Structures are given as structure tokens and as C-alpha cells.
Amino acid sequence: MVKSPLILGIETSCDETGVAVYSSDKGVIANALFSQIAIHKEFGGVIPELASRHQLEKIVPVTNEALSKAGCTLEDIDTIAVTNRPGLPGSLLVGLCFAKSLAWTKKKNIIGVDHLEGHAFSSFLESTPPFPHLCLTASGGHTSIHIVYGFGEFETIAQTRDDAAGEAFDKIAKLLEVGYPGGPIIESMSRAVDFVDRFAYPRGKQTMLDFSFSGLKTAVLYDLIKHDAYNMQTRQFLKKEDILFQQQVASSLLVCVADIFEQKLRLAMAKYPHVKAITFVGGVACNKYIKERLRAMCNNAGLEFFSPSPAYCTDNGAMIAFVGAYKAKQGLFDSFDLDIVF
Ligand code: KG4
Ligand code: ZN
């Protein structure tokens, strides 16, 4: 039997350095990651200049870690797949320049991968969703719905007109002064009050397929001011002692975002009634509450539901290697002119 090629996947589009070794017959052989969360925590968000500097520091050790976990060397690798779009320019450049240098010196094929295509196919690392399906991607930088017809064949049918869903969690967690990244903190605060929806924040236009989260952020801010919980002049949260209030804000936000996701997916399902499944990917798909809401919706609609494990929801090299593997099969290699697109 002909062995399928070994792909090295490199992801450096934002604040995670992810490198994986993958082959179509063995799946993910090694997946190494360095996350900069601890570095950006004190700023309450990603600082691009810091992100690229740390990418530069980590790209070699994380690659060595992936190769040694896989028990192979660069000589064994057939193709290098690297995220070249979209993302922070400085961070993308680190991964791309590194990948190009390896490919040039070791005479390997190179393939540039769209970060969103990586997320869109991340469910395939652990399962086999049927085509066609709808894919909801929700992360710190993106919120979109794709209709996926096959490997590399997909159309964007909805995207955010302003903020991403993860960004809404991060920004509101910053308003509440509860830490960074906001998503997991908001989730555990919501669980403590059993996902109550005390404040019923606005869900937005019921008929629009596109997302918009900046209005929700403003609505939460005005509601905090109305409850004497936020001072616009000093930009300070005033109810730090009132844990229950904070939990209820967090929980109302989470329920609202889950309702918006459900509402948009229902619109998409009505527009594309032939889809067989829904996949939920990206950092926000780590959220168990939203996952279970969407799973229940799919069960009721007779659709299959897929969502990756947390390690493959957030940014990682494995999803980039997976896309690289099917592009290699399709002969879609790039030249050394490959550049970043941001
Ligand atoms: O996919 P990702 O690692 O990076 C981007 O490509 O943006 O996603 C990071 C985002 C952050 O906004 C974070 O708050 C959110 O994913 N996130 C969550 C959860 N875990 C991470 N959002 C909601 N619930 C979670 N449990
Ligand atoms: Zn991402």
C-alpha cells in the first residue's frame, strides 16, 4: 500500500504557535502548541507587536516538539502547510517565512492555508461529517456560517458585520473586570447561576443572516450604567462586590449569544434545507452550554451535529495540516512567491 504523505502544519496567525504532524491514513500524529494567553492577560487583549515577537521565539521549539512527539525528522516530511491568511501581519509573517525557509532548504512542497478553512474542517480531525453541511465558526476574530460541499469547496453565507462572538465575550469580561480571555470565565460564571437570563439583552434582527455583536456590547454597557454598575467617566465597574449581579450579567450574555447562534442557524437551515449536518468550530465552540444548545437543536431538526475537542476548537496546527493534506491530494501546491494576506 502506498503510504500517504506526511504533512507539517504550521499556525501562527495570532497569539498561538501551533505545529502538527498529520497524515491521511494515521490522522494527527503529533500536535504541539504554545499559547500566549498568559502574556496578553494583563492587557485584556492581544497586543500584535508582542504576539509576533513571541511567535518568533517559539516557532523553532514548538516545531522541534511536534517532530520529536511524532518520532520523525524534517527529512520525513513531504509537504509543509502554513497559515498565510487572514491574521495579524507580523504573526503570519513569522510562520510563513519559517515555512518557506524549511521548504526551500529541505526541498519540500509548500501550501498556504486560509485560517478559516482550517477551522471549517477542524471537525474532520476526529469525525467525518457528511456533505453538504453548515459550519458555524465562532472565534475571537471571526464569526461566520459556511455551507460546505466537499474538501475545499465551501461558500460563506453569513459573517459578522462588526465584532466577533468571542470578542463580545472578551470585551464584556473586560467591562466586568473578571479577566481574559472572557469566554471561559463568562461560561463558568453563567453555570454558577444555572444560565439564568435576567437582563434579556437584545437578540438583533431576526431576519438577517449576518451577525452583529457590537450592538449587544453597547446594550450590555448601557444596561450596566442603568443599574449603577458602570462609571463611563472613570471607566470603572462599580459592583465588584456583587458577585451574583456579575454572574447574572455573564449568564444573560451567554444565553443571548446562544439564542443568536440558534436563530442564524435556523435561518440558514431554512435557506439550505438539503444540508445533512451542522458543525460548530472555533474557540467559542469550547463552550459546553452553547454546544449542548446547538446539539439539541440539531436533534430536533433531524440533523447530525459535530464539534471538535477544545484543543482543536482554538487555534492549532493540526487543522492547518488537515487542509494541507487534502490540498496536496488535489495537487494544489504553492510557489515560493506565496505571501501573507491580511
Ligand atoms: O479560535 P481562537 O483560539 O482564536 C481566534 O482565531 O480568534 O478563539 C479565541 C476566542 C476568545 O475570544 C475566547 O474568549 C473564546 O474563543 N473562547 C470561548 C470559550 N473558550 C474560548 N468563548 C466562549 N466560551 C468558552 N468556553
Ligand atoms: Zn482561529
PDB file of C-alpha atoms and ligand atoms in Angstrom, residues 11 13 115 119 139 142 282-283 313-315 319, ligand 2:
ATOM      1  CA  GLU A  11      -0.286  28.013  12.507  1.00  0.00           C
ATOM      2  CA  SER A  13      -1.921  33.804  12.645  1.00  0.00           C
ATOM      3  CA  HIS A 115      -7.031  30.076   8.678  1.00  0.00           C
ATOM      4  CA  HIS A 119     -11.322  25.995  11.385  1.00  0.00           C
ATOM      5  CA  SER A 139     -13.721  32.687  17.476  1.00  0.00           C
ATOM      6  CA  HIS A 142     -14.344  35.659  13.232  1.00  0.00           C
ATOM      7  CA  GLY A 282     -13.519  27.960  16.613  1.00  0.00           C
ATOM      8  CA  GLY A 283     -12.562  28.999  20.143  1.00  0.00           C
ATOM      9  CA  CYS A 313     -11.539  24.401  18.583  1.00  0.00           C
ATOM     10  CA  THR A 314      -8.922  27.011  19.482  1.00  0.00           C
ATOM     11  CA  ASP A 315      -6.104  27.774  17.032  1.00  0.00           C
ATOM     12  CA  MET A 319      -6.387  21.831  11.338  1.00  0.00           C
TER      13      MET A 319
HETATM   14 ZN    ZN B   2      -8.799  30.982  14.839  1.00  0.00          ZN
END
